[in-house]
Structure formats: C-alpha cells, structure tokens
Short mmCIF file of C-alpha atoms in Angstrom, two decimals:
data_model
loop_
_atom_site.label_atom_id
_atom_site.label_comp_id
_atom_site.label_asym_id
_atom_site.label_seq_id
_atom_site.Cartn_x
_atom_site.Cartn_y
_atom_site.Cartn_z
CA MET A 830 0.00 0.00 0.00
CA LYS A 831 2.83 2.36 0.69
CA ILE A 832 4.22 1.79 -2.78
CA SER A 833 0.89 2.48 -4.47
CA ASN A 834 0.38 5.66 -2.40
CA MET A 835 3.84 6.83 -3.42
CA PHE A 836 3.01 6.01 -7.03
CA ILE A 837 -0.25 7.98 -6.90
CA ILE A 838 1.46 10.99 -5.27
CA SER A 839 4.20 10.86 -7.92
CA LEU A 840 1.62 10.77 -10.73
CA TYR A 841 -0.24 13.69 -9.14
CA LEU A 842 2.96 15.78 -8.89
CA CYS A 843 3.84 14.98 -12.51
CA ALA A 844 0.37 16.07 -13.61
CA LEU A 845 0.71 19.37 -11.73
CA THR A 846 4.13 20.01 -13.24
CA GLY A 847 2.72 19.47 -16.72
CA SER A 848 -0.11 21.91 -16.03
CA VAL A 849 2.29 24.57 -14.85
CA SER A 850 4.44 24.03 -17.96
CA ALA A 851 1.42 24.35 -20.20
CA LEU A 852 0.37 27.54 -18.42
CA GLY A 853 3.88 28.95 -18.80
CA SER A 854 3.86 28.52 -22.57
CA THR A 855 0.74 30.67 -23.05
CA VAL A 856 1.94 33.59 -20.94
CA THR A 857 4.06 36.34 -22.50
CA PRO A 858 6.25 38.20 -20.03
CA GLY A 859 6.47 41.96 -20.20
CA LYS A 860 7.82 44.95 -18.38
CA LEU A 861 6.47 48.43 -17.77
CA ALA A 862 9.07 51.09 -16.96
CA MET A 863 8.18 54.67 -16.15
CA SER A 864 10.37 57.65 -15.47
CA GLY A 865 10.32 61.41 -15.40
CA GLU A 866 11.64 64.33 -13.47
CA LEU A 867 9.72 66.54 -11.09
CA ILE A 868 10.96 70.10 -11.44
CA GLU A 869 10.29 73.32 -9.60
CA ALA A 870 9.64 75.67 -12.48
CA ALA A 871 6.97 78.11 -13.53
CA CYS A 872 6.56 76.24 -16.84
CA SER A 873 7.32 72.93 -18.48
CA LEU A 874 9.38 72.76 -21.64
CA ASP A 875 7.23 71.42 -24.47
CA PRO A 876 8.58 67.98 -25.53
CA ASN A 877 9.03 69.31 -29.09
CA SER A 878 11.32 72.06 -27.75
CA ARG A 879 13.70 69.72 -25.95
CA ASP A 880 15.68 69.04 -29.13
CA ILE A 881 15.21 71.98 -31.49
CA VAL A 882 16.54 71.53 -35.02
CA VAL A 883 17.25 74.62 -37.13
CA GLU A 884 17.79 73.78 -40.80
CA PHE A 885 19.71 76.34 -42.85
CA GLY A 886 19.74 74.25 -46.02
CA ASP A 887 22.07 75.30 -48.85
CA VAL A 888 23.55 78.75 -48.25
CA SER A 889 25.94 80.66 -50.51
CA ALA A 890 29.24 81.50 -48.83
CA SER A 891 29.04 84.94 -50.47
CA LEU A 892 26.01 85.79 -48.30
CA ILE A 893 28.04 85.05 -45.18
CA ASN A 894 31.04 87.01 -46.51
CA ARG A 895 28.80 90.05 -47.07
CA ASN A 896 27.61 89.62 -43.48
CA ASP A 897 24.05 89.73 -44.82
CA GLU A 898 22.31 88.25 -41.76
CA GLY A 899 18.84 89.04 -43.06
CA ASN A 900 19.04 86.40 -45.79
CA ILE A 901 20.51 83.69 -43.60
CA THR A 902 18.44 83.95 -40.43
CA ARG A 903 16.14 81.22 -39.16
CA PRO A 904 13.60 81.31 -36.31
CA VAL A 905 14.26 79.46 -33.05
CA LEU A 906 11.12 78.87 -31.00
CA VAL A 907 11.17 77.62 -27.41
CA ARG A 908 7.68 76.50 -26.39
CA LEU A 909 6.66 76.47 -22.73
CA THR A 910 3.51 74.75 -21.50
CA GLY A 911 1.48 74.69 -18.33
CA CYS A 912 2.87 78.00 -17.14
CA SER A 913 1.83 79.45 -13.84
CA VAL A 914 3.35 82.47 -12.20
CA VAL A 915 4.86 80.92 -9.09
CA LYS A 916 5.08 82.85 -5.82
CA ARG A 917 8.60 83.39 -4.60
CA GLY A 918 7.93 83.37 -0.90
CA ASN A 919 6.36 85.20 2.00
CA ASP A 920 6.94 88.61 0.45
CA GLY A 921 4.39 87.82 -2.29
CA SER A 922 6.72 88.49 -5.21
CA LEU A 923 6.16 86.46 -8.38
CA TYR A 924 8.17 84.80 -11.14
CA PRO A 925 6.57 86.46 -14.18
CA TYR A 926 9.67 86.31 -16.43
CA ALA A 927 11.77 83.62 -18.08
CA SER A 928 15.33 84.03 -19.32
CA VAL A 929 17.18 81.56 -21.50
CA THR A 930 20.92 80.94 -21.35
CA PHE A 931 22.50 79.32 -24.39
CA ILE A 932 25.78 77.50 -23.82
CA GLY A 933 28.10 76.22 -26.53
CA ASN A 934 31.56 76.56 -28.08
CA ALA A 935 32.03 80.25 -28.79
CA ALA A 936 34.39 81.69 -31.38
CA ALA A 937 37.64 82.86 -29.78
CA SER A 938 37.20 86.30 -31.32
CA ASP A 939 33.48 86.68 -30.50
CA PRO A 940 31.63 85.27 -27.45
CA THR A 941 28.32 85.97 -29.21
CA THR A 942 29.03 83.49 -32.01
CA LEU A 943 28.59 79.73 -31.77
CA LEU A 944 31.31 77.85 -33.65
CA VAL A 945 30.33 75.38 -36.36
CA SER A 946 32.00 72.03 -36.93
CA GLY A 947 32.23 69.87 -40.02
CA GLU A 948 33.73 70.50 -43.46
CA ALA A 949 32.77 74.19 -43.48
CA ASP A 950 34.84 76.76 -41.61
CA GLY A 951 35.26 80.49 -41.07
CA PHE A 952 31.77 81.32 -39.83
CA GLY A 953 29.52 80.71 -36.88
CA ILE A 954 25.97 81.14 -35.67
CA ARG A 955 24.76 84.22 -33.83
CA LEU A 956 21.65 84.10 -31.66
CA ARG A 957 19.32 87.05 -31.13
CA ASP A 958 16.35 87.58 -28.83
CA SER A 959 12.86 88.60 -29.98
CA GLN A 960 13.90 92.28 -30.04
CA GLY A 961 16.88 91.55 -32.30
CA GLU A 962 19.46 92.01 -29.54
CA ILE A 963 22.55 89.81 -29.87
CA LEU A 964 22.86 87.17 -27.13
CA THR A 965 26.19 86.32 -25.52
CA LEU A 966 26.76 82.61 -25.02
CA GLY A 967 26.72 81.71 -21.33
CA GLN A 968 24.77 84.86 -20.38
CA PRO A 969 21.00 84.90 -19.73
CA SER A 970 18.75 86.56 -22.27
CA PRO A 971 16.59 89.49 -21.24
CA GLY A 972 13.44 88.33 -19.47
CA TYR A 973 10.44 87.21 -21.51
CA GLU A 974 7.18 88.05 -19.76
CA LEU A 975 5.12 84.91 -19.16
CA SER A 976 1.38 84.54 -19.38
CA GLU A 977 -0.60 82.05 -17.29
CA THR A 978 -0.99 79.71 -20.27
CA ASP A 979 1.40 78.36 -22.88
CA ASN A 980 4.18 80.65 -24.09
CA VAL A 981 6.50 80.78 -27.11
CA LEU A 982 9.89 82.42 -26.60
CA LYS A 983 11.15 83.66 -29.97
CA PHE A 984 14.81 83.79 -30.92
CA SER A 985 16.67 83.80 -34.22
CA ALA A 986 19.87 82.18 -35.48
CA SER A 987 22.04 83.76 -38.20
CA LEU A 988 25.18 82.68 -40.02
CA VAL A 989 27.97 85.24 -39.55
CA PRO A 990 31.65 85.35 -40.56
CA VAL A 991 34.34 84.87 -37.90
CA GLN A 992 37.30 84.74 -40.31
CA LYS A 993 38.24 86.49 -43.53
CA TYR A 994 37.95 83.33 -45.62
CA ILE A 995 35.07 80.90 -45.49
CA ARG A 996 35.37 77.26 -46.54
CA ALA A 997 32.26 75.67 -48.01
CA GLY A 998 30.91 72.32 -46.85
CA GLU A 999 28.45 70.76 -44.45
CA PHE A 1000 28.30 72.13 -40.92
CA THR A 1001 26.65 71.53 -37.58
CA ALA A 1002 26.56 73.42 -34.32
CA VAL A 1003 25.13 72.45 -30.95
CA ALA A 1004 24.13 74.64 -28.03
CA GLN A 1005 22.42 73.67 -24.81
CA PHE A 1006 19.93 76.02 -23.23
CA PHE A 1007 18.65 76.51 -19.71
CA MET A 1008 15.57 78.32 -18.44
CA ASP A 1009 15.63 80.64 -15.44
CA TYR A 1010 12.49 82.11 -13.92
CA HIS A 1011 12.62 85.45 -12.12
#
C-alpha cells in the first residue's frame, strides 16, 4: 500500500508540473518602466522644444562674406507649457519672467558666435532675442514676460563670418539652453 500511495502521489505531482508548464507557454512576459523628473519651475518645456533643429539648407558663402544676416536667419522657437506664475515666498513676489541661457563653443574672437563644426569653416551662428538684440553665449537673455498659459519664446539664429575666408561644406553646431524664472 505504501508503494501504491507513493506512485499515486508521484503521478499527481507529474500532472501538476505538466499543467504549470502548459500555463507557462501561453503567458508572455512583459515589463512596464516609467520615469520622469519633477521640477520646480513656472513652466514645463514642451517635448518638441527639448531638441530643437534649425535647418539652414544650402547657403551661398558669399552671403556670409557680405555679413548679410537678413538672408541667412532662421527662427528658433522655445515652447513652454502649463505656465503658472509661481510665488517666490512670503513677500508675495512672483516669477513672471523667463530668461534663456545658451551654452556652446564660442568663437575665440566673438563670445556671441557659436562655432560650427564639419567641413565648413570660417563662420559661426549668432543668436538674437525677440527684439533683435545679440545674445552672448553663457549669459542669460533678457526676461520674456510669461502669461498664465502656454508661451512661445522667440529667438533667431544667423550665419555670420568669424574669419576672412570661409570654406564651403556641411556644418553643424550644438548649443544647450537653460531656463531661469525670475
């Protein structure tokens, strides 16, 4: 009787193992990962403004040599969403303005000009605020007044000479930017 009980228990365990194996073959494992960053800011940067691409296309070197910024200027738009004017503290003052600081490799001869890299050489990119004032890399822009809704901060980027001779070819330039609310 002990042998038959052991046999029945063994068969039962084998049957359970087979059921678990069958169940395992119909289940697809998955993973859900979530992340983000909680920030203390008056606005959120629109996801489409996190990596802004400014396309200059084909530009004649003669336009840069003439320093004709009007023909080689492109808009740069920084979109802010969910803005609220945040109180600064017990004194009741508010943060109604945003400044943007652009940081990148500046030309040795001109801290307002972002150097380009690639085949092309002898020119750079100059950034201006919405009033046309030239921005210095590493320095905050004048304050843009914020509204309680979404905001668009308007800048422009222009190709400007930094050397006497300009070499044609493809170019890129990268600048990081940071928002400051005051």
